[in-house]
PDB file of C-alpha atoms in Angstrom:
ATOM      1  CA  MET A   1       0.000   0.000   0.000  1.00 92.00           C
ATOM      2  CA  ASN A   2       2.865   2.356   0.812  1.00 92.00           C
ATOM      3  CA  MET A   3       4.271   1.919  -2.702  1.00 96.00           C
ATOM      4  CA  ALA A   4       0.886   2.655  -4.289  1.00 96.00           C
ATOM      5  CA  LEU A   5       0.560   5.795  -2.170  1.00 97.00           C
ATOM      6  CA  TRP A   6       4.015   6.993  -3.226  1.00 97.00           C
ATOM      7  CA  ILE A   7       3.197   6.382  -6.889  1.00 97.00           C
ATOM      8  CA  VAL A   8      -0.032   8.374  -6.568  1.00 97.00           C
ATOM      9  CA  GLN A   9       1.771  11.123  -4.660  1.00 97.00           C
ATOM     10  CA  GLY A  10       4.286  11.289  -7.524  1.00 97.00           C
ATOM     11  CA  ILE A  11       1.525  11.511 -10.121  1.00 97.00           C
ATOM     12  CA  LEU A  12      -0.209  14.249  -8.130  1.00 97.00           C
ATOM     13  CA  GLY A  13       3.081  16.052  -7.656  1.00 96.00           C
ATOM     14  CA  ALA A  14       3.884  16.004 -11.363  1.00 97.00           C
ATOM     15  CA  GLY A  15       0.425  17.171 -12.362  1.00 96.00           C
ATOM     16  CA  PHE A  16       0.237  19.974  -9.830  1.00 97.00           C
ATOM     17  CA  ILE A  17       3.818  21.128 -10.471  1.00 97.00           C
ATOM     18  CA  PHE A  18       2.944  21.469 -14.152  1.00 96.00           C
ATOM     19  CA  SER A  19      -0.337  23.328 -13.636  1.00 95.00           C
ATOM     20  CA  GLY A  20       0.791  25.295 -10.584  1.00 96.00           C
ATOM     21  CA  TRP A  21       4.012  26.485 -12.218  1.00 97.00           C
ATOM     22  CA  MET A  22       2.178  27.588 -15.333  1.00 96.00           C
ATOM     23  CA  LYS A  23      -0.470  29.448 -13.340  1.00 96.00           C
ATOM     24  CA  ALA A  24       2.020  31.103 -11.006  1.00 96.00           C
ATOM     25  CA  PHE A  25       4.980  31.859 -13.267  1.00 96.00           C
ATOM     26  CA  GLN A  26       3.936  31.466 -16.913  1.00 95.00           C
ATOM     27  CA  TYR A  27       0.751  33.482 -17.062  1.00 93.00           C
ATOM     28  CA  GLU A  28       0.801  34.072 -20.823  1.00 93.00           C
ATOM     29  CA  LYS A  29       1.275  30.374 -21.501  1.00 95.00           C
ATOM     30  CA  ALA A  30      -1.570  29.605 -19.081  1.00 94.00           C
ATOM     31  CA  LYS A  31      -3.804  32.080 -20.943  1.00 92.00           C
ATOM     32  CA  ALA A  32      -3.026  30.326 -24.202  1.00 92.00           C
ATOM     33  CA  SER A  33      -3.591  26.846 -22.758  1.00 91.00           C
ATOM     34  CA  TRP A  34      -6.688  27.405 -20.611  1.00 89.00           C
ATOM     35  CA  HIS A  35      -9.283  29.889 -21.877  1.00 86.00           C
ATOM     36  CA  TRP A  36     -10.793  30.315 -18.386  1.00 90.00           C
ATOM     37  CA  VAL A  37      -7.598  32.118 -17.330  1.00 92.00           C
ATOM     38  CA  ASN A  38      -8.593  35.030 -19.584  1.00 90.00           C
ATOM     39  CA  GLU A  39     -11.805  35.512 -17.614  1.00 89.00           C
ATOM     40  CA  VAL A  40     -10.468  35.676 -14.046  1.00 93.00           C
ATOM     41  CA  SER A  41      -7.979  38.033 -12.458  1.00 94.00           C
ATOM     42  CA  ARG A  42      -4.270  37.447 -12.847  1.00 96.00           C
ATOM     43  CA  GLY A  43      -3.980  37.563  -9.047  1.00 96.00           C
ATOM     44  CA  LEU A  44      -6.445  34.689  -8.644  1.00 96.00           C
ATOM     45  CA  VAL A  45      -4.586  32.590 -11.213  1.00 96.00           C
ATOM     46  CA  PHE A  46      -1.294  33.303  -9.420  1.00 97.00           C
ATOM     47  CA  PHE A  47      -2.861  32.423  -6.047  1.00 97.00           C
ATOM     48  CA  ILE A  48      -4.213  29.106  -7.350  1.00 96.00           C
ATOM     49  CA  GLY A  49      -0.790  28.275  -8.797  1.00 97.00           C
ATOM     50  CA  ILE A  50       1.000  29.008  -5.527  1.00 97.00           C
ATOM     51  CA  VAL A  51      -1.542  26.960  -3.552  1.00 97.00           C
ATOM     52  CA  GLU A  52      -1.027  24.031  -5.937  1.00 97.00           C
ATOM     53  CA  LEU A  53       2.762  24.262  -5.619  1.00 97.00           C
ATOM     54  CA  LEU A  54       2.538  24.408  -1.819  1.00 97.00           C
ATOM     55  CA  GLY A  55       0.221  21.403  -1.967  1.00 97.00           C
ATOM     56  CA  VAL A  56       2.885  19.462  -3.872  1.00 97.00           C
ATOM     57  CA  LEU A  57       5.432  20.267  -1.179  1.00 97.00           C
ATOM     58  CA  GLY A  58       2.925  19.190   1.444  1.00 97.00           C
ATOM     59  CA  ILE A  59       2.135  15.824  -0.097  1.00 97.00           C
ATOM     60  CA  ILE A  60       5.782  14.898  -0.660  1.00 97.00           C
ATOM     61  CA  VAL A  61       8.172  16.512   1.827  1.00 97.00           C
ATOM     62  CA  PRO A  62       6.625  15.681   5.239  1.00 97.00           C
ATOM     63  CA  GLN A  63       6.164  12.003   4.377  1.00 95.00           C
ATOM     64  CA  ALA A  64       9.562  11.708   2.672  1.00 96.00           C
ATOM     65  CA  THR A  65      11.472  13.313   5.534  1.00 96.00           C
ATOM     66  CA  ASN A  66       9.289  11.868   8.306  1.00 95.00           C
ATOM     67  CA  ILE A  67       9.097  15.391   9.750  1.00 95.00           C
ATOM     68  CA  VAL A  68       5.502  16.031  10.806  1.00 96.00           C
ATOM     69  CA  PRO A  69       4.120  13.429   8.352  1.00 95.00           C
ATOM     70  CA  VAL A  70       0.579  14.309   9.457  1.00 95.00           C
ATOM     71  CA  LEU A  71       0.915  17.286   7.092  1.00 97.00           C
ATOM     72  CA  THR A  72       0.791  14.945   4.071  1.00 97.00           C
ATOM     73  CA  PRO A  73      -2.903  13.975   4.406  1.00 97.00           C
ATOM     74  CA  ILE A  74      -3.733  17.570   5.369  1.00 97.00           C
ATOM     75  CA  ALA A  75      -2.060  18.797   2.173  1.00 97.00           C
ATOM     76  CA  ALA A  76      -3.907  16.133   0.192  1.00 97.00           C
ATOM     77  CA  ILE A  77      -7.199  17.366   1.647  1.00 97.00           C
ATOM     78  CA  GLY A  78      -6.200  20.896   0.653  1.00 97.00           C
ATOM     79  CA  LEU A  79      -5.634  19.717  -2.914  1.00 97.00           C
ATOM     80  CA  VAL A  80      -9.013  17.958  -2.839  1.00 97.00           C
ATOM     81  CA  ILE A  81     -10.585  21.313  -1.973  1.00 97.00           C
ATOM     82  CA  VAL A  82      -8.702  23.112  -4.761  1.00 96.00           C
ATOM     83  CA  VAL A  83      -9.754  20.500  -7.320  1.00 96.00           C
ATOM     84  CA  LEU A  84     -13.342  20.475  -6.060  1.00 96.00           C
ATOM     85  CA  PHE A  85     -13.590  24.255  -6.450  1.00 95.00           C
ATOM     86  CA  GLY A  86     -12.072  23.918  -9.922  1.00 93.00           C
ATOM     87  CA  ALA A  87     -14.678  21.311 -10.889  1.00 94.00           C
ATOM     88  CA  LEU A  88     -17.503  23.486  -9.555  1.00 94.00           C
ATOM     89  CA  PHE A  89     -16.086  26.436 -11.505  1.00 93.00           C
ATOM     90  CA  HIS A  90     -16.096  24.372 -14.712  1.00 92.00           C
ATOM     91  CA  ILE A  91     -19.631  23.096 -14.030  1.00 93.00           C
ATOM     92  CA  LYS A  92     -20.835  26.666 -13.544  1.00 93.00           C
ATOM     93  CA  ARG A  93     -19.266  27.620 -16.873  1.00 90.00           C
ATOM     94  CA  LYS A  94     -20.695  24.477 -18.561  1.00 90.00           C
ATOM     95  CA  GLU A  95     -17.170  23.294 -19.410  1.00 87.00           C
ATOM     96  CA  TYR A  96     -18.017  19.663 -18.863  1.00 87.00           C
ATOM     97  CA  GLN A  97     -15.079  18.366 -20.908  1.00 86.00           C
ATOM     98  CA  GLU A  98     -12.708  19.929 -18.337  1.00 84.00           C
ATOM     99  CA  ILE A  99     -14.220  18.079 -15.369  1.00 91.00           C
ATOM    100  CA  GLY A 100     -12.689  14.684 -16.202  1.00 91.00           C
ATOM    101  CA  VAL A 101      -9.222  15.824 -15.152  1.00 91.00           C
ATOM    102  CA  ASN A 102     -10.681  17.292 -11.964  1.00 93.00           C
ATOM    103  CA  ILE A 103     -12.384  13.997 -11.098  1.00 94.00           C
ATOM    104  CA  VAL A 104      -9.174  12.007 -11.640  1.00 95.00           C
ATOM    105  CA  PHE A 105      -7.081  14.362  -9.482  1.00 96.00           C
ATOM    106  CA  LEU A 106      -9.840  14.505  -6.867  1.00 96.00           C
ATOM    107  CA  ALA A 107      -9.848  10.705  -6.608  1.00 97.00           C
ATOM    108  CA  LEU A 108      -6.039  10.540  -6.433  1.00 97.00           C
ATOM    109  CA  ALA A 109      -5.831  13.218  -3.740  1.00 97.00           C
ATOM    110  CA  LEU A 110      -8.594  11.502  -1.729  1.00 97.00           C
ATOM    111  CA  PHE A 111      -6.683   8.225  -1.990  1.00 97.00           C
ATOM    112  CA  VAL A 112      -3.573   9.897  -0.550  1.00 97.00           C
ATOM    113  CA  ALA A 113      -5.527  11.701   2.155  1.00 97.00           C
ATOM    114  CA  ILE A 114      -7.231   8.522   3.352  1.00 97.00           C
ATOM    115  CA  GLY A 115      -4.203   6.279   2.859  1.00 97.00           C
ATOM    116  CA  ARG A 116      -1.854   8.534   4.815  1.00 96.00           C
ATOM    117  CA  MET A 117      -4.198   9.140   7.775  1.00 92.00           C
TER     118      MET A 117
END
């Protein structure tokens, strides 16, 4: 089970590093990739990116270093909340094709949250 959790944490980390980095530090590329970015403030996009990057640190570092490992499931729950808000945002905008990715990352983050508790 530990190996499965680490694999999922790695997948989550890779996905959120990609999206978080683009939102936080490559705004123009994010605008070109995700049309919703054009319709919200740059500050909100930056904030979401930073939260995602902090979430990656939270799901990897505490468990890997065994320093306050209880932060790993807390970070996973935080990512669940971010993804849930993203899915609700896409539902509101009737962007149903975007929700599949949200559901996958929601399930993966829930798996980590429950598995690491």
